[in-house]
Coordinates of C-alpha atoms and ligand atoms in Angstrom, one line a residue:
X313 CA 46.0 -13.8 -10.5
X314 CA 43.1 -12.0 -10.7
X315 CA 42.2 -9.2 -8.5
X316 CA 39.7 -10.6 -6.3
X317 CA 41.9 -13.4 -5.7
X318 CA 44.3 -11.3 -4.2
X319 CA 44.4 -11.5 -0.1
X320 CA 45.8 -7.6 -0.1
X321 CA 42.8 -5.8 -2.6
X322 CA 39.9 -5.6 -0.5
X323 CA 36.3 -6.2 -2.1
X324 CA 35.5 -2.3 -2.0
X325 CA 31.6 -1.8 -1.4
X326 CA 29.9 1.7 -1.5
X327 CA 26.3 1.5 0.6
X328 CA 24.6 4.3 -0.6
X329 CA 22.0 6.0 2.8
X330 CA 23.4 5.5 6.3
X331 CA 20.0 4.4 7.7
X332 CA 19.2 1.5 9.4
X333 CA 19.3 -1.1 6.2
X334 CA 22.5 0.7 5.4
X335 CA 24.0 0.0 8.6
X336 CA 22.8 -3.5 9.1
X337 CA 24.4 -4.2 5.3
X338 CA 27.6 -2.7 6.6
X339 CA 27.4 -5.0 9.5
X340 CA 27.2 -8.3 7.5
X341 CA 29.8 -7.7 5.2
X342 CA 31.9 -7.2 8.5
X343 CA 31.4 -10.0 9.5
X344 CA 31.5 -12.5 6.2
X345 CA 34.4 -14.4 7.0
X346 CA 35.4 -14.5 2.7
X347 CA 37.2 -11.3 1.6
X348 CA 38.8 -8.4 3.1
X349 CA 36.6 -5.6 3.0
X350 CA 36.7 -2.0 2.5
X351 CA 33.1 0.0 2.6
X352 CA 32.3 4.1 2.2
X353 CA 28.6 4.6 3.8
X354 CA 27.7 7.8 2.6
X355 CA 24.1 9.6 3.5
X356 CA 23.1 12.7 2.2
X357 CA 22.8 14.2 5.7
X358 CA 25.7 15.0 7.7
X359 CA 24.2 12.9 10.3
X360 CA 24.5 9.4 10.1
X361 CA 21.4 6.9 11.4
X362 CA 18.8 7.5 8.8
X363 CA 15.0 6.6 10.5
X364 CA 16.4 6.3 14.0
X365 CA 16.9 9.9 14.0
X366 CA 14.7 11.2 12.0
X367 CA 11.6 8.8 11.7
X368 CA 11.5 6.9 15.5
X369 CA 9.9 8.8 17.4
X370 CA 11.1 11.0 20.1
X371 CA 9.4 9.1 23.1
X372 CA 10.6 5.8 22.1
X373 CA 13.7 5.9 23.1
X374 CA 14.9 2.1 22.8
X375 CA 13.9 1.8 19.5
X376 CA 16.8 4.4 19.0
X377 CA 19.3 2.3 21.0
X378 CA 20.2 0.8 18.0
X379 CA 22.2 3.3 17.2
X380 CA 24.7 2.1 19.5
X381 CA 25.5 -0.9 17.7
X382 CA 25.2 1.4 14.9
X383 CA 28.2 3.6 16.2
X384 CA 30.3 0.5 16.5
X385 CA 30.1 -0.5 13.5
X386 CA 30.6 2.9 12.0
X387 CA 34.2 2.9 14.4
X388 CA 35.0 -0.3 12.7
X389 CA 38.6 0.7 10.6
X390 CA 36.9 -0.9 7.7
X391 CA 34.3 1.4 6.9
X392 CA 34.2 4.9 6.2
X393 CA 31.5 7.5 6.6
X394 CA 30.7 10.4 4.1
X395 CA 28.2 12.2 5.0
X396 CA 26.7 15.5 3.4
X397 CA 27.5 13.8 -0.1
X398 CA 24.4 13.2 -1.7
X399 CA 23.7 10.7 -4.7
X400 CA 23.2 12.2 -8.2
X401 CA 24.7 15.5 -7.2
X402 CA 27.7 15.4 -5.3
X403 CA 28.4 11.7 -6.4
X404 CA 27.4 9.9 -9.5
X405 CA 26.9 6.6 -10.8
X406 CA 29.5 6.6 -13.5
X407 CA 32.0 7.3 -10.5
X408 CA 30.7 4.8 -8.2
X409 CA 31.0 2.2 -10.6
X410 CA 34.6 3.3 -11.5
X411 CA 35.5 2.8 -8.0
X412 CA 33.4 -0.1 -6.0
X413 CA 33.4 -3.5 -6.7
X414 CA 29.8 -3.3 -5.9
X415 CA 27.3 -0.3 -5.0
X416 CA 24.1 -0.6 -2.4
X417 CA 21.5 0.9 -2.4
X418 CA 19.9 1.8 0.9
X419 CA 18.1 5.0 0.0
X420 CA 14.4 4.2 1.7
X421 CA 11.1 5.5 1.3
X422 CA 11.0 9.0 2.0
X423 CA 8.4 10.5 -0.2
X424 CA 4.5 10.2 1.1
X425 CA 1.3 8.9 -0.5
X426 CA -1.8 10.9 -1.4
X427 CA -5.2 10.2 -1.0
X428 CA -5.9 11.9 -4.0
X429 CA -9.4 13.7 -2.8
X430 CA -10.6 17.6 -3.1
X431 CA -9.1 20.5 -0.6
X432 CA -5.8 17.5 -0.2
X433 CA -3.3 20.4 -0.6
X434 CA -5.1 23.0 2.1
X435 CA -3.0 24.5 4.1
X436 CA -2.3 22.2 7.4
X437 CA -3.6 19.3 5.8
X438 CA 0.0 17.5 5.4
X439 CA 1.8 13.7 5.3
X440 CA 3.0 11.8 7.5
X441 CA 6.8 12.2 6.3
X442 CA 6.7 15.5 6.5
X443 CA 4.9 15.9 10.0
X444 CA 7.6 13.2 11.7
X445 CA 10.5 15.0 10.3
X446 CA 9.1 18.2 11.6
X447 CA 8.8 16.7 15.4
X448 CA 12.3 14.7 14.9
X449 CA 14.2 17.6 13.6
X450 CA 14.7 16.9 9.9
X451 CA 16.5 19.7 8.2
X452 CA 13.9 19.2 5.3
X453 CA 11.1 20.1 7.8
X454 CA 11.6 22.5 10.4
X455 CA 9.7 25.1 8.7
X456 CA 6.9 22.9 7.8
X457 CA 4.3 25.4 8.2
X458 CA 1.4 24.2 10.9
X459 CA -1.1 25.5 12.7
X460 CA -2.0 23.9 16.4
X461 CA -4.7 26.2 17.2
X462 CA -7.6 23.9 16.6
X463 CA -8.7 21.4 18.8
X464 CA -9.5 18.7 17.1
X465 CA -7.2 16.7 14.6
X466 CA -7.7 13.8 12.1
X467 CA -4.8 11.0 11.5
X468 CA -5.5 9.1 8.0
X469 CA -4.3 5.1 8.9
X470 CA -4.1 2.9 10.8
X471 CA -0.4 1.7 11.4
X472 CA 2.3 2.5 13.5
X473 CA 2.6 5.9 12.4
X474 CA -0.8 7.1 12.5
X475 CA -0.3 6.0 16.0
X476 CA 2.8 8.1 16.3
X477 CA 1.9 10.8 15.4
X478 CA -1.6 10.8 17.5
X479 CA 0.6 10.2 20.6
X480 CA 3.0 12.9 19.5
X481 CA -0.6 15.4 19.5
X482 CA -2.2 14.4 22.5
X483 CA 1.2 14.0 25.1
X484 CA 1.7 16.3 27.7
X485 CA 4.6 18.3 26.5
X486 CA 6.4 18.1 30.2
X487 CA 6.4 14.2 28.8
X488 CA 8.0 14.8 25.2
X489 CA 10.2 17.4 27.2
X490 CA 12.5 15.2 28.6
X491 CA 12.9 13.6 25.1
X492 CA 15.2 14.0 21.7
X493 CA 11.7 15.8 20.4
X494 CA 13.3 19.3 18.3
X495 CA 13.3 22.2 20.3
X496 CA 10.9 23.9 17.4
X497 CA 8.3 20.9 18.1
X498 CA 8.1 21.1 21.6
X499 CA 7.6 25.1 21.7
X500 CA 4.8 24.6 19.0
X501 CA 3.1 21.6 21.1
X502 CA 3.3 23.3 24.6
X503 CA 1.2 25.8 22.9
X504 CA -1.3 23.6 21.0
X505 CA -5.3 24.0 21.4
X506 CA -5.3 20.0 19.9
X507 CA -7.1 18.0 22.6
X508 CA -8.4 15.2 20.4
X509 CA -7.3 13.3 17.5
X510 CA -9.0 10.9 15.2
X511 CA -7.6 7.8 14.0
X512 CA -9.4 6.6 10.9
X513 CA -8.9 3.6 9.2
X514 CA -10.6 3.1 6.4
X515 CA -11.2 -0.9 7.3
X516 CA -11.8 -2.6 10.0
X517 CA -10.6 -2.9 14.0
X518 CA -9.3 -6.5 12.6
X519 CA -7.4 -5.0 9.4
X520 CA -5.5 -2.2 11.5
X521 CA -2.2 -2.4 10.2
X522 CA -0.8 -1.4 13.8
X523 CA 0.9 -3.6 16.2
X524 CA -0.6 -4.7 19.7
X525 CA 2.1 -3.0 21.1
X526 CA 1.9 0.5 20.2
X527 CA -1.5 0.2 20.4
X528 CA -1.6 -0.4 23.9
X529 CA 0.7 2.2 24.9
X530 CA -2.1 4.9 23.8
X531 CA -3.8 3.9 27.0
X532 CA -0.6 4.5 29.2
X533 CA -0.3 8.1 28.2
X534 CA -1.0 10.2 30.9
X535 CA -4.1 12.2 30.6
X536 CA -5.1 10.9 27.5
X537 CA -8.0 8.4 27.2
X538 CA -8.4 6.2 24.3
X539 CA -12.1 6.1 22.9
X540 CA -13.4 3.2 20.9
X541 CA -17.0 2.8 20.3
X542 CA -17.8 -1.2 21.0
X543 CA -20.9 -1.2 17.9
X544 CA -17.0 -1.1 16.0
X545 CA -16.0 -4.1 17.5
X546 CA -19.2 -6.6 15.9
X547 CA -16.8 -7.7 13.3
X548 CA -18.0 -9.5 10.3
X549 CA -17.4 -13.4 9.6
X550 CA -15.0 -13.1 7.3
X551 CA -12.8 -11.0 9.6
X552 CA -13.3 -13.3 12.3
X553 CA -12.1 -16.3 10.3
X554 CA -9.1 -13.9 9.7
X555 CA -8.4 -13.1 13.2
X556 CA -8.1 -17.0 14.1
X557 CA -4.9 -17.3 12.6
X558 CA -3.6 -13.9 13.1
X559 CA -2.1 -13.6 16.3
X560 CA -1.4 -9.1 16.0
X561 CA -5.4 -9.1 15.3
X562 CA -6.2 -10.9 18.0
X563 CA -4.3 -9.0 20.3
X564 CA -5.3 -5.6 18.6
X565 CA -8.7 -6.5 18.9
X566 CA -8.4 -7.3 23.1
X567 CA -6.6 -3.8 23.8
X568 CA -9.9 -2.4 21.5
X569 CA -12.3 -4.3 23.6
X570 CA -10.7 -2.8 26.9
X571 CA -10.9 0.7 25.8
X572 CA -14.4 0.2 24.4
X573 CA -15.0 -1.0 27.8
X574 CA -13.5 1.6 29.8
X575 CA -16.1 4.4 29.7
X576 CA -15.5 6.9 32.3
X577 CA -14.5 10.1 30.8
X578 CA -11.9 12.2 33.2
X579 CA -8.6 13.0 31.1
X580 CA -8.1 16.1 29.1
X581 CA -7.0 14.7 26.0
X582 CA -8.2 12.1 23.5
X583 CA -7.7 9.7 21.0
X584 CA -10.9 8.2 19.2
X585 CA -10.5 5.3 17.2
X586 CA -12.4 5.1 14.2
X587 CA -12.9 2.6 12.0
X588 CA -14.4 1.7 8.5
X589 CA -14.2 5.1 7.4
X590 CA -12.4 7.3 4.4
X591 CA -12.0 10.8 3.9
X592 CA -13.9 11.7 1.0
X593 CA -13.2 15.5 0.8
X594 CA -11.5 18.4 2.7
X595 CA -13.2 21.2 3.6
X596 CA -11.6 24.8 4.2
X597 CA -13.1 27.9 5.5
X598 CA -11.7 31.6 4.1
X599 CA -8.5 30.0 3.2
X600 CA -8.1 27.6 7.0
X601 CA -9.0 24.1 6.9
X602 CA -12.4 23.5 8.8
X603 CA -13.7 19.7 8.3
X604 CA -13.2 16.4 6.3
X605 CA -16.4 14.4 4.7
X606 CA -15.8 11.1 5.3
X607 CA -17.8 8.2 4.2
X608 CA -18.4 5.0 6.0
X609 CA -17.1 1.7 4.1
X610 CA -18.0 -1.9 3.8
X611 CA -15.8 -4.5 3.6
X612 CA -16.0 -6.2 0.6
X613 CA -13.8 -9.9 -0.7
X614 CA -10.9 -8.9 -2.9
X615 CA -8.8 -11.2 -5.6
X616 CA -5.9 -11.6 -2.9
X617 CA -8.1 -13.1 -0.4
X618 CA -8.3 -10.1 1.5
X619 CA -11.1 -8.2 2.6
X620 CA -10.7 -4.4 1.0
X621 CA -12.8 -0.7 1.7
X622 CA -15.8 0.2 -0.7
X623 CA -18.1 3.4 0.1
X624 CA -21.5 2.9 0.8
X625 CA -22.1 6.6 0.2
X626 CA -22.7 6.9 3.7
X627 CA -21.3 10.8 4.5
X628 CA -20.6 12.1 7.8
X629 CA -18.9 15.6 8.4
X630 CA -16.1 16.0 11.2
X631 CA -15.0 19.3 12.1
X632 CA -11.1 19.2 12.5
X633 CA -8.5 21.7 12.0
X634 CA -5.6 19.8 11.4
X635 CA -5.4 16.5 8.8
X636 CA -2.1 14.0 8.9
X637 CA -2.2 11.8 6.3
X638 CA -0.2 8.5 7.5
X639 CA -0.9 6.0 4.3
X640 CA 2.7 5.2 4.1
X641 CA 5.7 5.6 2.5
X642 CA 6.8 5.6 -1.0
X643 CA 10.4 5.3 -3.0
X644 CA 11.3 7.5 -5.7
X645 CA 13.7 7.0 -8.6
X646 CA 17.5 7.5 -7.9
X647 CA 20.1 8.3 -11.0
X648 CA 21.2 5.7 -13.3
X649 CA 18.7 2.9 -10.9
X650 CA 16.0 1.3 -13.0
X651 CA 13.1 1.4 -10.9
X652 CA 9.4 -0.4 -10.9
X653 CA 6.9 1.7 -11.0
X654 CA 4.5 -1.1 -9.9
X655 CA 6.0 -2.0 -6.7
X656 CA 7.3 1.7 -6.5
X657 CA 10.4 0.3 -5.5
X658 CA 14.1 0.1 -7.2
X659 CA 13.9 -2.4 -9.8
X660 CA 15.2 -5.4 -8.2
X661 CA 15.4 -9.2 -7.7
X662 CA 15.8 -10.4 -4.2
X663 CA 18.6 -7.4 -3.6
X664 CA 20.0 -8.1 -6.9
X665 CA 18.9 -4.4 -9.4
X666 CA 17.4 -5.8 -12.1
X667 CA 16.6 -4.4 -15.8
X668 CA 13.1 -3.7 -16.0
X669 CA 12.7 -4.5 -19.7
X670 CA 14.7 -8.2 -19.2
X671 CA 14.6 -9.0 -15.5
X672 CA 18.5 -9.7 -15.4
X673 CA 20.5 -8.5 -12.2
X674 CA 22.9 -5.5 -13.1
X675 CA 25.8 -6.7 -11.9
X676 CA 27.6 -5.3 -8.8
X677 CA 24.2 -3.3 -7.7
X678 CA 22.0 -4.1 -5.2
X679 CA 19.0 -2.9 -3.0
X680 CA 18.1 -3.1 0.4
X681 CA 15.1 -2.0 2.9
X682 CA 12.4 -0.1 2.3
X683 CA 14.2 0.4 -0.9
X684 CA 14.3 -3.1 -2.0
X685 CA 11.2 -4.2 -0.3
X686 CA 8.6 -1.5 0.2
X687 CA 8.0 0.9 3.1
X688 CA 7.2 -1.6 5.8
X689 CA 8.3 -3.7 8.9
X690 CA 9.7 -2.8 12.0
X691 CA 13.6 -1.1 12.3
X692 CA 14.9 -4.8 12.9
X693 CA 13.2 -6.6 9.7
X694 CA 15.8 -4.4 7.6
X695 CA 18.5 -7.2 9.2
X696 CA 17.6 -10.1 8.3
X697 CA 16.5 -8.2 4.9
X698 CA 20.1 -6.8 4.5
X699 CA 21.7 -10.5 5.2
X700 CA 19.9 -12.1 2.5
X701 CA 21.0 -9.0 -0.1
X702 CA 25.1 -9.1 1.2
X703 CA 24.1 -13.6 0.6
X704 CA 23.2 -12.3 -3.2
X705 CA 26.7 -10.1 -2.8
X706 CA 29.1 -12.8 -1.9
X707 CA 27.5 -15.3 -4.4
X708 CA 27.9 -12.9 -7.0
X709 CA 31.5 -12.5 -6.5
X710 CA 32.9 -15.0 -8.8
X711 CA 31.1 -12.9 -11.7
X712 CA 32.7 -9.9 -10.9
X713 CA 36.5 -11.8 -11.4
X714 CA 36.4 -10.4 -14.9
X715 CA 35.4 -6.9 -14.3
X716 CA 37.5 -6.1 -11.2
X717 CA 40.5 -3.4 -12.1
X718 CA 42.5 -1.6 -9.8
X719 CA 41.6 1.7 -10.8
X720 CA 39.5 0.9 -7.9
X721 CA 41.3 3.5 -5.9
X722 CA 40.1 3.9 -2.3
X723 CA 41.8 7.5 -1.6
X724 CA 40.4 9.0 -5.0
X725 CA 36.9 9.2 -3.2
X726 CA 37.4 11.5 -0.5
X727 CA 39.9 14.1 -3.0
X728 CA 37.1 14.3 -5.9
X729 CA 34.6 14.8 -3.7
X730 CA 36.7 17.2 -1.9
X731 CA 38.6 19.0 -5.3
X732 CA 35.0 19.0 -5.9
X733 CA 34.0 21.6 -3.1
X734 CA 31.9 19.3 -1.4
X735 CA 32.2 19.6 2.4
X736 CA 32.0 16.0 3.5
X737 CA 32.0 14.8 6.7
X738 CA 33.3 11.6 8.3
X739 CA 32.8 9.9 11.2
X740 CA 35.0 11.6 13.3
X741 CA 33.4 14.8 12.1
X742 CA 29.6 13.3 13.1
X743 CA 31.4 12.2 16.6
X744 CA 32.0 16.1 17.2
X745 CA 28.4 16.9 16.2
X746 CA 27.1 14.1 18.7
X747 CA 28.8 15.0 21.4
X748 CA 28.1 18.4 21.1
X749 CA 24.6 17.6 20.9
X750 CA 24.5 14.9 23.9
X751 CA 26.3 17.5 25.7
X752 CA 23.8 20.2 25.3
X753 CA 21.2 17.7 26.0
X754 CA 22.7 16.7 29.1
X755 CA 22.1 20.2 30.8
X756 CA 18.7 19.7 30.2
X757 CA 18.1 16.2 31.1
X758 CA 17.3 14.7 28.0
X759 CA 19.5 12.6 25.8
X760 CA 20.2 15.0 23.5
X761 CA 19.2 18.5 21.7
X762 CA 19.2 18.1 17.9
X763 CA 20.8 20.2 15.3
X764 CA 18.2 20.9 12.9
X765 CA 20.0 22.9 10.1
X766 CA 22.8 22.0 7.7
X767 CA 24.7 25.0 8.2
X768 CA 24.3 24.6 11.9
X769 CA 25.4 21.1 12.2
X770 CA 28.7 22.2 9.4
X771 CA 29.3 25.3 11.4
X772 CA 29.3 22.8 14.7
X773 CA 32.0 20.7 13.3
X774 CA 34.1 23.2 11.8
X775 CA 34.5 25.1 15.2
X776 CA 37.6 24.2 18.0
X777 CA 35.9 22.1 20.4
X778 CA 36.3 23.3 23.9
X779 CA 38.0 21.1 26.2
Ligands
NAP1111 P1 1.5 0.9 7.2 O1 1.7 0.0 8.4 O2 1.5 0.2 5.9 O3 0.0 1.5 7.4 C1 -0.5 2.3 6.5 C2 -2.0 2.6 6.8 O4 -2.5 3.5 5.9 C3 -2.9 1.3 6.7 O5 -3.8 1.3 7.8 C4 -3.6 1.5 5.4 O6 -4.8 0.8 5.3 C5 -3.8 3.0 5.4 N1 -4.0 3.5 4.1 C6 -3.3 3.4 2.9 N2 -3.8 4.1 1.9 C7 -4.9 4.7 2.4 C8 -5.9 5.6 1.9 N3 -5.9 6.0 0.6 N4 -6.9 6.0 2.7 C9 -7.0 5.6 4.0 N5 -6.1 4.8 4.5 C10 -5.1 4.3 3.8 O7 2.5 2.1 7.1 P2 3.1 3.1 8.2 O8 2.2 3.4 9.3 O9 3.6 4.2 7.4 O10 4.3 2.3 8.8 C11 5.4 1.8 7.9 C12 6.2 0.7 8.6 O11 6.9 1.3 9.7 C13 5.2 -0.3 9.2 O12 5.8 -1.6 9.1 C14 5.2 0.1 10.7 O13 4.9 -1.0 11.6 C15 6.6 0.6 10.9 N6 6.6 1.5 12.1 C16 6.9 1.0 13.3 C17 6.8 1.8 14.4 C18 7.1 1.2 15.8 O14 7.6 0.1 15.9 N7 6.7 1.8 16.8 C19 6.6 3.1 14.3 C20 6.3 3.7 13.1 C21 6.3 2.8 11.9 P3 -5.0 -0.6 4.6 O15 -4.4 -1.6 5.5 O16 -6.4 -0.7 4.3 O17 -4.2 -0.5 3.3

């Protein structure tokens, strides 16, 4: 009989980033009714949750209520968490393969995107992954270095983070206090000069790449008004024609038309929506960043049918203190992963991790996410997303019938790792971190207070809880 045939050997699957994608592929293969199943989610972090924790933000707190089906599934007996192991240095390929039937990938899209003009790398002019992680309490950012003592800042984009991260400026920090916002973040913010913030997108009001949604909640913020400028709103034909069909655009361009219309001027804070517009340069000042050129764009026809930016060499100068870059995300290589530099993605067929040189599916690896599909949709497109990759995973499995071997041993993981010196920790483990954080949260009335260091969070869980 061969291996897989065997009702007591479990498929053994290692997902590789306990994000969202991660956790919604650990969640189908619990439920696929055709094989016993044993998974190891492990995540570089010793925190579990990916994006929810680390990329939602603070003030939307049921977007992160996800994570309480997450936590189910992570209790399920079937799977195992290791967290603090990260890929290519605690844990290899070679090893992985030795030991799963089959690997997934659900690594993401952390790195950011330039823009690629003059004065990009002055000091507090920074992206957009590295400004969320600072406000969410990302271990990688707390000491992102930042100055709030302008008063004017200006967001690059125009999707939902652009809008995060304008709302995250503008709040009134008694607001984002009764959030999961880090500790650091909300010290730096109650202290901020930043009363407005520009949104710039470099097409127009009917390209935004935001949803109505988030949109609309700029105008519920409390002292904060939204400013649009109606001349913004005269789209041109073409963008009309699009807007027919697109439901979002329509919608995006109504909430625009209500602020445009709304023109009394009493809150303290502000968001300005501009539109049609790139940064062309950034300008510092003895060493602090003082203004950004920006040019005002046309939109011209592009081969895919859509409409696309062009200069007109029409330069405006805007005095700002503070630039966020938010042109999205990007994926960067992972050991032993062919990857495609094109889509900046792993290299990969419908889940399946493909060789770039031939196009055929490595067997027994697979992407999913933003790491199989490119930094965008919303938390709940990775399900669907992650269905269709464990579909690919079970269809494969007759393949694998020849390549199974029982040196597929599911204890060896956690004593190499651990022989190894690296100080994992497992779901248990993460419970003990969360409660200590819900817990410390609680005496503050907010949901929780984050860890923001490693050696915090491994000094947490080490210690005797108290009863
Ligand atoms: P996004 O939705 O792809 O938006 C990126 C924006 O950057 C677009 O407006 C794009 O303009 C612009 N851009 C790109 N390169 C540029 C350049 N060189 N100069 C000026 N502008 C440039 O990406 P995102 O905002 O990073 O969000 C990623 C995904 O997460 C999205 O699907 C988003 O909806 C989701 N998300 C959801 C929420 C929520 O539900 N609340 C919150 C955050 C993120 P063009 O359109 O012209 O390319």
């Amino acid at each position: 009989m061969e291996l897989l045939d065997d009702p007591l050997r479990p498929l053994r699957v290692a997902v590789i980033g306990a994000g969202p994608s991660g956790f919604y592929t650990v969640e189908a293969l619990l439920k696929q009714a055709e094989r016993t199943i044993a998974i190891d989610l492990f995540d570089r972090f010793p925190t579990p949750y990916g994006l929810v924790r680390y990329g939602v933000a603070p003030d939307h707190p049921s977007i992160k209520a996800v994570s309480r089906v997450f936590e189910k599934t992570l209790a399920d007996p079937r799977v195992r968490f290791y967290g603090h192991v990260a890929y290519g240095i605690d844990i290899h390929h070679e090893e992985l393969k030795q030991w799963y039937d089959q690997i997934v990938y659900a690594v993401g899209a952390e790195a950011d995107r330039r823009m690629g003009i003059p004065g990009e790398d002055t000091a507090n002019s920074l992206a957009a992954p590295a400004f969320v992680g600072w406000y969410n309490g990302h271990p990688e950012f707390c000491q992102l270095p930042l100055d709030l003592s302008c008063e004017r800042a200006l967001v690059v984009g125009n999707g939902n983070v652009a809008i995060d991260i304008a709302r995250m400026l503008v709040s009134v920090p008694e607001d984002l206090a009764r959030t999961d916002i880090a500790d650091h973040a909300l010290e730096r913010l109650r202290a901020s000069h930043i009363r407005e913030v520009i949104l710039l997108g470099r097409r127009g009001p009917a390209q935004a790449a935001f949803t109505p949604a988030e949109l609309k909640e700029l105008g519920k913020l409390r002292d904060v008004e939204v400013v649009v400028d109606p001349r913004d709103l005269n789209i041109d034909s073409a963008s009309a024609v699009a807007v027919e069909t697109n439901r979002e655009a329509a919608q995006n361009l109504e909430a625009l038309s209500a602020y445009a219309a709304h023109t009394e001027r009493t809150a303290s804070r502000r968001i300005v929506l501009r539109f049609l517009a790139s940064p062309k340069e950034i300008i510092a000042d003895q060493g602090k960043l003082a203004a950004v050129v920006i040019e005002r764009n046309a939109l011209v026809p592009s081969a895919g049918a859509t409409l696309q930016a062009r200069g007109t060499g029409d330069q405006e100068t805007i005095q700002a203190g503070l630039v966020v870059r938010a042109v999205g995300y990007r994926s960067t290589p992972i050991e032993q992963v062919p990857f495609d530099d094109m889509r900046q993605t792993l290299s990969n067929v419908a889940g399946r991790i493909t060789r770039p040189d031939t196009g055929e599916p490595i067997p027994g690896e697979y992407a999913v996410g933003w790491a199989k599909r490119g930094p965008t949709g919303l938390i709940g497109n990775n399900k669907p997303d992650a269905v269709a990759t464990v579909g690919a995973m079970l269809a494969d499995l007759p393949a694998l019938q020849g390549i199974a071997h029982d040196r597929r041993d599911p204890y060896q993981v956690e004593r190499v790792l651990r022989d190894r010196g690296c100080a994992l920790v497992t779901s248990s483990d993460w419970r003990k971190l969360d409660r200590y954080e819900r817990a410390q949260g609680e005496l503050q009335g907010r949901p929780r207070v984050k860890v923001t260091t490693v050696p915090e969070m491994m000094k947490i869980i080490r210690q005797p809880e108290r009863p």
